[in-house]
PDB file of C-alpha atoms in Angstrom:
ATOM      1  CA  MET A   1     -63.190 -41.685 -59.864  1.00 46.00           C
ATOM      2  CA  THR A   2     -59.972 -43.397 -58.526  1.00 49.00           C
ATOM      3  CA  ASP A   3     -57.163 -41.229 -56.855  1.00 52.00           C
ATOM      4  CA  MET A   4     -53.941 -42.497 -58.464  1.00 51.00           C
ATOM      5  CA  SER A   5     -51.539 -40.224 -55.941  1.00 48.00           C
ATOM      6  CA  ALA A   6     -51.133 -43.023 -54.205  1.00 47.00           C
ATOM      7  CA  ILE A   7     -50.077 -45.571 -56.755  1.00 47.00           C
ATOM      8  CA  ASP A   8     -47.805 -42.778 -58.405  1.00 50.00           C
ATOM      9  CA  ALA A   9     -45.957 -42.448 -55.013  1.00 45.00           C
ATOM     10  CA  SER A  10     -45.496 -46.143 -54.935  1.00 47.00           C
ATOM     11  CA  MET A  11     -43.486 -45.738 -58.207  1.00 47.00           C
ATOM     12  CA  PRO A  12     -39.499 -45.844 -57.867  1.00 45.00           C
ATOM     13  CA  LYS A  13     -37.834 -42.069 -58.364  1.00 46.00           C
ATOM     14  CA  ASP A  14     -34.282 -42.122 -59.146  1.00 45.00           C
ATOM     15  CA  PRO A  15     -32.798 -39.179 -58.129  1.00 41.00           C
ATOM     16  CA  GLU A  16     -30.554 -37.496 -61.022  1.00 43.00           C
ATOM     17  CA  LEU A  17     -27.083 -37.780 -59.787  1.00 46.00           C
ATOM     18  CA  LYS A  18     -25.501 -34.560 -60.961  1.00 50.00           C
ATOM     19  CA  LEU A  19     -22.310 -33.712 -61.599  1.00 51.00           C
ATOM     20  CA  THR A  20     -20.436 -31.076 -59.435  1.00 56.00           C
ATOM     21  CA  THR A  21     -18.975 -27.848 -61.123  1.00 70.00           C
ATOM     22  CA  PRO A  22     -15.573 -28.762 -60.477  1.00 74.00           C
ATOM     23  CA  SER A  23     -16.427 -32.379 -62.263  1.00 80.00           C
ATOM     24  CA  ARG A  24     -18.176 -30.594 -65.489  1.00 78.00           C
ATOM     25  CA  ARG A  25     -15.563 -28.319 -66.053  1.00 82.00           C
ATOM     26  CA  ARG A  26     -12.763 -31.085 -66.139  1.00 84.00           C
ATOM     27  CA  GLU A  27     -14.934 -33.383 -68.691  1.00 80.00           C
ATOM     28  CA  ARG A  28     -15.398 -30.560 -70.713  1.00 81.00           C
ATOM     29  CA  ALA A  29     -11.299 -29.702 -70.414  1.00 85.00           C
ATOM     30  CA  MET A  30     -10.941 -32.983 -71.242  1.00 87.00           C
ATOM     31  CA  SER A  31     -13.031 -32.935 -74.655  1.00 84.00           C
ATOM     32  CA  PHE A  32     -11.828 -29.917 -75.463  1.00 84.00           C
ATOM     33  CA  GLY A  33      -8.402 -31.331 -75.128  1.00 88.00           C
ATOM     34  CA  ILE A  34      -9.400 -34.171 -77.448  1.00 90.00           C
ATOM     35  CA  LEU A  35     -10.410 -31.988 -80.011  1.00 86.00           C
ATOM     36  CA  LEU A  36      -7.584 -29.560 -79.697  1.00 89.00           C
ATOM     37  CA  SER A  37      -5.435 -32.648 -80.242  1.00 89.00           C
ATOM     38  CA  ILE A  38      -7.462 -34.397 -83.474  1.00 88.00           C
ATOM     39  CA  LEU A  39      -7.039 -31.143 -84.935  1.00 87.00           C
ATOM     40  CA  LEU A  40      -3.258 -30.563 -84.249  1.00 89.00           C
ATOM     41  CA  ILE A  41      -2.223 -34.520 -85.324  1.00 87.00           C
ATOM     42  CA  TRP A  42      -4.734 -33.733 -88.357  1.00 85.00           C
ATOM     43  CA  THR A  43      -3.066 -30.318 -89.264  1.00 84.00           C
ATOM     44  CA  GLY A  44       0.371 -31.653 -88.560  1.00 86.00           C
ATOM     45  CA  LEU A  45      -0.221 -34.976 -91.011  1.00 83.00           C
ATOM     46  CA  THR A  46      -1.546 -33.114 -93.999  1.00 83.00           C
ATOM     47  CA  ASN A  47       0.459 -29.960 -93.816  1.00 82.00           C
ATOM     48  CA  PHE A  48       3.836 -31.146 -92.675  1.00 83.00           C
ATOM     49  CA  GLY A  49       3.266 -34.645 -93.543  1.00 74.00           C
ATOM     50  CA  SER A  50       3.713 -37.205 -96.376  1.00 77.00           C
ATOM     51  CA  ILE A  51      -0.759 -37.432 -96.889  1.00 79.00           C
ATOM     52  CA  PRO A  52      -1.345 -35.827-100.168  1.00 80.00           C
ATOM     53  CA  ALA A  53      -4.529 -33.693-100.077  1.00 78.00           C
ATOM     54  CA  TYR A  54      -6.807 -36.057-102.402  1.00 79.00           C
ATOM     55  CA  VAL A  55      -6.227 -38.614 -99.701  1.00 83.00           C
ATOM     56  CA  ILE A  56      -7.130 -36.051 -96.443  1.00 86.00           C
ATOM     57  CA  PRO A  57      -7.366 -32.865 -96.655  1.00 89.00           C
ATOM     58  CA  PRO A  58      -5.804 -30.180 -94.697  1.00 89.00           C
ATOM     59  CA  PRO A  59      -8.132 -28.679 -91.674  1.00 90.00           C
ATOM     60  CA  GLN A  60      -7.873 -25.220 -93.462  1.00 90.00           C
ATOM     61  CA  SER A  61      -9.519 -26.057 -97.108  1.00 89.00           C
ATOM     62  CA  VAL A  62     -12.547 -28.245 -95.438  1.00 91.00           C
ATOM     63  CA  PHE A  63     -13.132 -25.030 -93.325  1.00 91.00           C
ATOM     64  CA  GLN A  64     -12.861 -23.208 -96.527  1.00 91.00           C
ATOM     65  CA  TRP A  65     -15.394 -25.773 -97.788  1.00 91.00           C
ATOM     66  CA  LEU A  66     -17.645 -24.475 -94.910  1.00 92.00           C
ATOM     67  CA  ILE A  67     -17.551 -20.965 -95.038  1.00 92.00           C
ATOM     68  CA  GLU A  68     -18.206 -20.829 -98.984  1.00 90.00           C
ATOM     69  CA  GLY A  69     -21.045 -23.657 -98.806  1.00 88.00           C
ATOM     70  CA  PHE A  70     -22.533 -22.095 -95.556  1.00 90.00           C
ATOM     71  CA  ARG A  71     -22.321 -18.149 -96.866  1.00 89.00           C
ATOM     72  CA  VAL A  72     -24.443 -18.969 -99.956  1.00 86.00           C
ATOM     73  CA  PRO A  73     -28.160 -17.767 -99.032  1.00 83.00           C
ATOM     74  CA  LEU A  74     -30.749 -20.433 -97.992  1.00 80.00           C
ATOM     75  CA  SER A  75     -33.320 -19.731-101.207  1.00 79.00           C
ATOM     76  CA  ASP A  76     -30.147 -21.197-103.392  1.00 81.00           C
ATOM     77  CA  ALA A  77     -29.949 -24.709-104.173  1.00 81.00           C
ATOM     78  CA  SER A  78     -26.291 -24.633-103.818  1.00 82.00           C
ATOM     79  CA  SER A  79     -26.216 -23.684-100.365  1.00 88.00           C
ATOM     80  CA  LEU A  80     -25.255 -26.115 -97.568  1.00 91.00           C
ATOM     81  CA  TRP A  81     -27.569 -24.678 -95.309  1.00 93.00           C
ATOM     82  CA  TYR A  82     -30.426 -26.040 -98.108  1.00 93.00           C
ATOM     83  CA  HIS A  83     -28.797 -28.938 -98.131  1.00 94.00           C
ATOM     84  CA  THR A  84     -28.598 -29.584 -94.612  1.00 94.00           C
ATOM     85  CA  GLY A  85     -32.157 -28.629 -94.219  1.00 93.00           C
ATOM     86  CA  VAL A  86     -33.201 -30.768 -97.328  1.00 93.00           C
ATOM     87  CA  THR A  87     -31.784 -33.570 -95.008  1.00 94.00           C
ATOM     88  CA  MET A  88     -32.928 -32.620 -91.572  1.00 95.00           C
ATOM     89  CA  TRP A  89     -36.317 -32.203 -93.077  1.00 95.00           C
ATOM     90  CA  GLU A  90     -36.568 -35.938 -94.476  1.00 94.00           C
ATOM     91  CA  ALA A  91     -34.689 -37.273 -90.973  1.00 94.00           C
ATOM     92  CA  PHE A  92     -37.188 -35.310 -88.538  1.00 95.00           C
ATOM     93  CA  LEU A  93     -40.150 -36.226 -90.357  1.00 95.00           C
ATOM     94  CA  GLY A  94     -39.176 -40.424 -90.589  1.00 95.00           C
ATOM     95  CA  PHE A  95     -38.185 -39.945 -86.753  1.00 95.00           C
ATOM     96  CA  VAL A  96     -41.143 -38.762 -85.813  1.00 95.00           C
ATOM     97  CA  VAL A  97     -43.592 -41.136 -87.692  1.00 96.00           C
ATOM     98  CA  GLY A  98     -41.515 -44.488 -87.074  1.00 95.00           C
ATOM     99  CA  SER A  99     -40.839 -43.308 -83.056  1.00 95.00           C
ATOM    100  CA  ALA A 100     -44.507 -42.882 -82.995  1.00 96.00           C
ATOM    101  CA  LEU A 101     -45.417 -46.357 -84.984  1.00 96.00           C
ATOM    102  CA  GLY A 102     -42.382 -48.306 -82.846  1.00 95.00           C
ATOM    103  CA  ILE A 103     -43.684 -47.303 -79.527  1.00 95.00           C
ATOM    104  CA  ALA A 104     -47.810 -47.921 -80.353  1.00 94.00           C
ATOM    105  CA  MET A 105     -47.116 -51.086 -81.568  1.00 93.00           C
ATOM    106  CA  GLY A 106     -44.820 -51.747 -78.788  1.00 93.00           C
ATOM    107  CA  PHE A 107     -47.040 -51.271 -76.386  1.00 93.00           C
ATOM    108  CA  ALA A 108     -50.203 -52.851 -78.454  1.00 92.00           C
ATOM    109  CA  LEU A 109     -48.073 -56.196 -78.730  1.00 92.00           C
ATOM    110  CA  ALA A 110     -46.998 -56.237 -75.242  1.00 90.00           C
ATOM    111  CA  HIS A 111     -50.639 -55.589 -74.056  1.00 88.00           C
ATOM    112  CA  TRP A 112     -51.496 -58.907 -76.143  1.00 90.00           C
ATOM    113  CA  PRO A 113     -49.065 -61.548 -75.766  1.00 87.00           C
ATOM    114  CA  VAL A 114     -50.641 -63.687 -78.466  1.00 91.00           C
ATOM    115  CA  ALA A 115     -50.613 -60.784 -80.924  1.00 89.00           C
ATOM    116  CA  GLU A 116     -46.870 -60.549 -79.799  1.00 88.00           C
ATOM    117  CA  ARG A 117     -46.011 -64.000 -80.022  1.00 90.00           C
ATOM    118  CA  VAL A 118     -47.191 -64.176 -83.357  1.00 91.00           C
ATOM    119  CA  LEU A 119     -46.135 -60.816 -84.919  1.00 90.00           C
ATOM    120  CA  TYR A 120     -43.352 -60.107 -83.640  1.00 87.00           C
ATOM    121  CA  PRO A 121     -41.062 -63.311 -85.566  1.00 88.00           C
ATOM    122  CA  TYR A 122     -42.453 -61.524 -88.664  1.00 88.00           C
ATOM    123  CA  VAL A 123     -41.185 -58.154 -87.206  1.00 86.00           C
ATOM    124  CA  VAL A 124     -37.506 -59.176 -86.454  1.00 85.00           C
ATOM    125  CA  ALA A 125     -37.445 -60.813 -90.072  1.00 87.00           C
ATOM    126  CA  PHE A 126     -38.194 -58.122 -91.661  1.00 83.00           C
ATOM    127  CA  GLN A 127     -35.609 -55.792 -89.655  1.00 81.00           C
ATOM    128  CA  ALA A 128     -32.916 -58.549 -90.645  1.00 83.00           C
ATOM    129  CA  LEU A 129     -33.103 -57.310 -94.331  1.00 81.00           C
ATOM    130  CA  PRO A 130     -30.455 -55.095 -95.721  1.00 81.00           C
ATOM    131  CA  LYS A 131     -32.118 -51.555 -95.789  1.00 76.00           C
ATOM    132  CA  VAL A 132     -29.456 -51.293 -98.632  1.00 77.00           C
ATOM    133  CA  ALA A 133     -31.391 -52.952-100.614  1.00 79.00           C
ATOM    134  CA  ILE A 134     -34.562 -51.928 -99.293  1.00 81.00           C
ATOM    135  CA  ALA A 135     -33.872 -48.426-100.375  1.00 80.00           C
ATOM    136  CA  PRO A 136     -33.705 -48.965-104.071  1.00 81.00           C
ATOM    137  CA  LEU A 137     -37.338 -50.295-103.843  1.00 82.00           C
ATOM    138  CA  LEU A 138     -38.597 -47.453-101.930  1.00 82.00           C
ATOM    139  CA  VAL A 139     -37.364 -45.283-104.962  1.00 78.00           C
ATOM    140  CA  VAL A 140     -38.663 -47.077-107.837  1.00 79.00           C
ATOM    141  CA  TRP A 141     -42.176 -47.027-105.690  1.00 82.00           C
ATOM    142  CA  PHE A 142     -42.432 -43.730-104.714  1.00 80.00           C
ATOM    143  CA  GLY A 143     -39.831 -41.845-107.056  1.00 76.00           C
ATOM    144  CA  PHE A 144     -37.193 -39.648-106.328  1.00 75.00           C
ATOM    145  CA  GLY A 145     -39.155 -37.032-103.900  1.00 76.00           C
ATOM    146  CA  LEU A 146     -39.467 -36.664-100.375  1.00 78.00           C
ATOM    147  CA  ASP A 147     -41.915 -39.434 -99.566  1.00 81.00           C
ATOM    148  CA  ALA A 148     -39.301 -42.447-100.242  1.00 84.00           C
ATOM    149  CA  LYS A 149     -36.230 -40.919 -98.051  1.00 89.00           C
ATOM    150  CA  VAL A 150     -38.940 -40.749 -95.081  1.00 91.00           C
ATOM    151  CA  LEU A 151     -40.150 -44.261 -95.687  1.00 91.00           C
ATOM    152  CA  ILE A 152     -36.504 -45.262 -95.782  1.00 91.00           C
ATOM    153  CA  VAL A 153     -35.931 -43.357 -92.066  1.00 93.00           C
ATOM    154  CA  VAL A 154     -39.303 -44.466 -90.920  1.00 93.00           C
ATOM    155  CA  VAL A 155     -38.294 -48.042 -91.626  1.00 90.00           C
ATOM    156  CA  MET A 156     -35.004 -47.869 -89.891  1.00 91.00           C
ATOM    157  CA  THR A 157     -35.924 -46.171 -86.864  1.00 93.00           C
ATOM    158  CA  PHE A 158     -39.368 -48.369 -86.133  1.00 93.00           C
ATOM    159  CA  PHE A 159     -37.639 -51.147 -84.526  1.00 92.00           C
ATOM    160  CA  PRO A 160     -35.310 -49.653 -82.027  1.00 92.00           C
ATOM    161  CA  LEU A 161     -38.672 -48.071 -80.601  1.00 94.00           C
ATOM    162  CA  LEU A 162     -40.895 -51.190 -81.216  1.00 94.00           C
ATOM    163  CA  VAL A 163     -38.455 -53.523 -79.448  1.00 92.00           C
ATOM    164  CA  ASN A 164     -37.506 -50.966 -76.280  1.00 94.00           C
ATOM    165  CA  SER A 165     -41.391 -50.377 -76.134  1.00 94.00           C
ATOM    166  CA  ILE A 166     -41.747 -53.930 -75.548  1.00 92.00           C
ATOM    167  CA  ALA A 167     -39.422 -54.349 -72.988  1.00 91.00           C
ATOM    168  CA  GLY A 168     -40.297 -51.256 -71.265  1.00 91.00           C
ATOM    169  CA  TYR A 169     -43.878 -52.388 -71.224  1.00 90.00           C
ATOM    170  CA  HIS A 170     -42.693 -55.959 -69.768  1.00 90.00           C
ATOM    171  CA  ALA A 171     -40.262 -54.402 -66.987  1.00 88.00           C
ATOM    172  CA  VAL A 172     -43.186 -53.114 -64.781  1.00 86.00           C
ATOM    173  CA  GLU A 173     -43.830 -55.146 -61.936  1.00 84.00           C
ATOM    174  CA  GLU A 174     -47.106 -56.843 -62.218  1.00 82.00           C
ATOM    175  CA  GLU A 175     -47.787 -56.355 -58.212  1.00 84.00           C
ATOM    176  CA  ARG A 176     -48.179 -52.071 -59.122  1.00 87.00           C
ATOM    177  CA  ILE A 177     -50.720 -53.108 -61.813  1.00 83.00           C
ATOM    178  CA  GLU A 178     -52.396 -55.247 -59.334  1.00 84.00           C
ATOM    179  CA  LEU A 179     -52.527 -52.836 -56.798  1.00 86.00           C
ATOM    180  CA  ALA A 180     -53.878 -49.999 -59.236  1.00 85.00           C
ATOM    181  CA  ARG A 181     -57.065 -52.879 -60.209  1.00 84.00           C
ATOM    182  CA  VAL A 182     -57.697 -53.468 -56.616  1.00 84.00           C
ATOM    183  CA  CYS A 183     -57.849 -49.638 -56.412  1.00 85.00           C
ATOM    184  CA  ASN A 184     -59.963 -49.427 -59.313  1.00 82.00           C
ATOM    185  CA  ALA A 185     -58.018 -47.909 -61.693  1.00 81.00           C
ATOM    186  CA  SER A 186     -59.597 -48.108 -65.619  1.00 83.00           C
ATOM    187  CA  GLU A 187     -57.004 -49.649 -68.005  1.00 81.00           C
ATOM    188  CA  LEU A 188     -56.596 -45.772 -69.450  1.00 84.00           C
ATOM    189  CA  GLN A 189     -55.657 -45.071 -65.841  1.00 85.00           C
ATOM    190  CA  ILE A 190     -52.793 -48.100 -65.155  1.00 84.00           C
ATOM    191  CA  PHE A 191     -51.686 -47.095 -68.730  1.00 86.00           C
ATOM    192  CA  ARG A 192     -51.065 -43.210 -67.866  1.00 86.00           C
ATOM    193  CA  HIS A 193     -49.523 -43.255 -64.438  1.00 86.00           C
ATOM    194  CA  ILE A 194     -47.796 -47.055 -64.174  1.00 86.00           C
ATOM    195  CA  ILE A 195     -46.720 -48.208 -67.254  1.00 87.00           C
ATOM    196  CA  LEU A 196     -46.092 -45.378 -69.356  1.00 87.00           C
ATOM    197  CA  PRO A 197     -43.481 -43.486 -66.873  1.00 87.00           C
ATOM    198  CA  SER A 198     -42.366 -46.983 -65.753  1.00 88.00           C
ATOM    199  CA  SER A 199     -41.519 -47.387 -70.040  1.00 89.00           C
ATOM    200  CA  MET A 200     -39.821 -44.098 -70.346  1.00 90.00           C
ATOM    201  CA  PRO A 201     -36.168 -45.377 -69.603  1.00 90.00           C
ATOM    202  CA  PHE A 202     -36.720 -47.753 -72.096  1.00 92.00           C
ATOM    203  CA  ILE A 203     -38.343 -45.523 -74.462  1.00 93.00           C
ATOM    204  CA  PHE A 204     -35.491 -42.961 -74.582  1.00 92.00           C
ATOM    205  CA  ALA A 205     -32.896 -45.450 -74.652  1.00 92.00           C
ATOM    206  CA  GLY A 206     -34.489 -46.183 -77.958  1.00 92.00           C
ATOM    207  CA  LEU A 207     -34.844 -42.686 -79.117  1.00 93.00           C
ATOM    208  CA  HIS A 208     -31.168 -41.682 -78.715  1.00 92.00           C
ATOM    209  CA  MET A 209     -30.913 -44.552 -80.967  1.00 92.00           C
ATOM    210  CA  ALA A 210     -33.376 -43.796 -83.517  1.00 93.00           C
ATOM    211  CA  ALA A 211     -32.233 -40.139 -83.157  1.00 92.00           C
ATOM    212  CA  VAL A 212     -28.889 -41.074 -85.159  1.00 90.00           C
ATOM    213  CA  ILE A 213     -30.202 -43.620 -87.299  1.00 92.00           C
ATOM    214  CA  SER A 214     -32.660 -40.798 -89.157  1.00 94.00           C
ATOM    215  CA  LEU A 215     -29.970 -39.097 -89.687  1.00 93.00           C
ATOM    216  CA  LEU A 216     -28.212 -42.094 -91.370  1.00 92.00           C
ATOM    217  CA  ALA A 217     -31.407 -43.424 -92.891  1.00 92.00           C
ATOM    218  CA  ALA A 218     -31.346 -39.821 -94.921  1.00 92.00           C
ATOM    219  CA  ILE A 219     -28.183 -39.980 -96.396  1.00 93.00           C
ATOM    220  CA  VAL A 220     -28.871 -43.770 -97.500  1.00 90.00           C
ATOM    221  CA  GLY A 221     -32.021 -42.698 -99.066  1.00 88.00           C
ATOM    222  CA  GLU A 222     -30.000 -39.733-100.645  1.00 89.00           C
ATOM    223  CA  PHE A 223     -27.193 -42.075-101.699  1.00 88.00           C
ATOM    224  CA  VAL A 224     -29.824 -44.292-103.642  1.00 84.00           C
ATOM    225  CA  GLY A 225     -31.802 -41.581-105.343  1.00 79.00           C
ATOM    226  CA  ALA A 226     -32.252 -37.874-104.508  1.00 80.00           C
ATOM    227  CA  LYS A 227     -32.204 -34.277-106.063  1.00 84.00           C
ATOM    228  CA  ALA A 228     -31.301 -32.437-102.987  1.00 88.00           C
ATOM    229  CA  GLY A 229     -29.577 -33.302 -99.354  1.00 90.00           C
ATOM    230  CA  LEU A 230     -26.302 -33.804 -97.818  1.00 93.00           C
ATOM    231  CA  GLY A 231     -26.141 -37.604 -99.005  1.00 92.00           C
ATOM    232  CA  LEU A 232     -26.429 -36.296-102.672  1.00 92.00           C
ATOM    233  CA  LEU A 233     -23.349 -33.766-102.036  1.00 93.00           C
ATOM    234  CA  LEU A 234     -21.368 -36.399-100.866  1.00 93.00           C
ATOM    235  CA  LEU A 235     -21.750 -38.322-103.302  1.00 92.00           C
ATOM    236  CA  GLN A 236     -21.617 -35.812-106.114  1.00 91.00           C
ATOM    237  CA  TYR A 237     -17.539 -34.485-104.102  1.00 92.00           C
ATOM    238  CA  ASN A 238     -16.558 -38.016-103.771  1.00 90.00           C
ATOM    239  CA  ASN A 239     -17.424 -39.004-107.375  1.00 90.00           C
ATOM    240  CA  SER A 240     -15.433 -35.584-108.550  1.00 88.00           C
ATOM    241  CA  MET A 241     -12.555 -36.446-106.229  1.00 88.00           C
ATOM    242  CA  GLN A 242     -13.423 -33.174-104.153  1.00 90.00           C
ATOM    243  CA  MET A 243     -12.122 -34.491-100.833  1.00 91.00           C
ATOM    244  CA  GLY A 244     -12.076 -30.839 -99.017  1.00 91.00           C
ATOM    245  CA  GLY A 245     -16.060 -30.696-100.044  1.00 91.00           C
ATOM    246  CA  VAL A 246     -16.698 -34.660 -98.051  1.00 93.00           C
ATOM    247  CA  PHE A 247     -14.576 -33.577 -95.210  1.00 93.00           C
ATOM    248  CA  ALA A 248     -16.717 -30.852 -94.557  1.00 94.00           C
ATOM    249  CA  VAL A 249     -20.161 -33.043 -95.209  1.00 94.00           C
ATOM    250  CA  LEU A 250     -18.783 -35.501 -92.965  1.00 94.00           C
ATOM    251  CA  LEU A 251     -18.509 -32.426 -90.551  1.00 93.00           C
ATOM    252  CA  ILE A 252     -21.749 -30.998 -90.874  1.00 95.00           C
ATOM    253  CA  LEU A 253     -23.281 -34.775 -90.428  1.00 94.00           C
ATOM    254  CA  GLY A 254     -20.760 -35.199 -87.052  1.00 92.00           C
ATOM    255  CA  VAL A 255     -22.188 -32.066 -85.612  1.00 93.00           C
ATOM    256  CA  LEU A 256     -25.805 -32.978 -87.034  1.00 93.00           C
ATOM    257  CA  GLY A 257     -25.392 -36.091 -84.435  1.00 90.00           C
ATOM    258  CA  PHE A 258     -24.220 -33.921 -81.714  1.00 90.00           C
ATOM    259  CA  LEU A 259     -26.974 -31.964 -81.662  1.00 91.00           C
ATOM    260  CA  LEU A 260     -29.498 -34.750 -82.091  1.00 90.00           C
ATOM    261  CA  ASN A 261     -27.956 -36.539 -79.295  1.00 88.00           C
ATOM    262  CA  TYR A 262     -27.811 -33.364 -76.935  1.00 88.00           C
ATOM    263  CA  ALA A 263     -31.450 -32.763 -77.884  1.00 90.00           C
ATOM    264  CA  MET A 264     -32.339 -35.957 -76.865  1.00 89.00           C
ATOM    265  CA  GLN A 265     -30.601 -35.565 -73.216  1.00 88.00           C
ATOM    266  CA  LYS A 266     -32.311 -32.795 -72.648  1.00 88.00           C
ATOM    267  CA  LEU A 267     -35.794 -33.980 -73.801  1.00 87.00           C
ATOM    268  CA  GLU A 268     -35.196 -36.792 -71.278  1.00 85.00           C
ATOM    269  CA  ALA A 269     -34.661 -34.192 -68.911  1.00 84.00           C
ATOM    270  CA  TRP A 270     -37.336 -32.487 -69.208  1.00 84.00           C
ATOM    271  CA  PHE A 271     -39.483 -35.461 -68.943  1.00 77.00           C
ATOM    272  CA  SER A 272     -37.730 -37.011 -66.371  1.00 72.00           C
ATOM    273  CA  TYR A 273     -38.145 -33.473 -64.208  1.00 64.00           C
TER     274      TYR A 273
END
């Protein structure tokens, strides 16, 4: 049985650069200052400027929409909680499936160079197709339910993980793999102790992109055809010129995108630890 500790020790471990407490406080103060400046400018232009409410609603109107929407119980189909949950569930399922398929196929293609040279051009060609054009086809084939939206998310999150997994696999130094083979390590041990850890920075770079893309893809699917979700609300509010509702949904999407990125940062830090 091969002891992989010596091989693991040869792997470069970059120390995590941690900011000092004053630096973190300074950055947080700057971020809060930017947010406060945006709110002040927004309030000034919409309440005391010449911008009408049907173009850009005042902040108090947007916050009123949020309060009224989130005050409704989750079980009510008109609740913002309900529509947010639908969109997040679609994004989550598609993100998990698309990321898993992208990582698995990326490693498989990188492991077999012939398969990579033969199949990769077709994958790139499929990725070049506009997803807005593919979304209506998926809705026609799978209906207005959950399946079509999840498939749209899968299609849009698959490619970043595929490309980054291939790049991570090829970034592994061949000398380390040869050293492991000299030590009689199995292919599974080489993958687990060398290839996978070395590829994690590339994979997480793809996951960061895919996490945000999954949310956008769910909205695209709901634009095409949906019975619930933030994308459906966005269309309804926009068609009825309810700009307060439109900006409320956009604000929710912005917060969700921030939370997804924050969650991926924490997950990456946990794996690195």
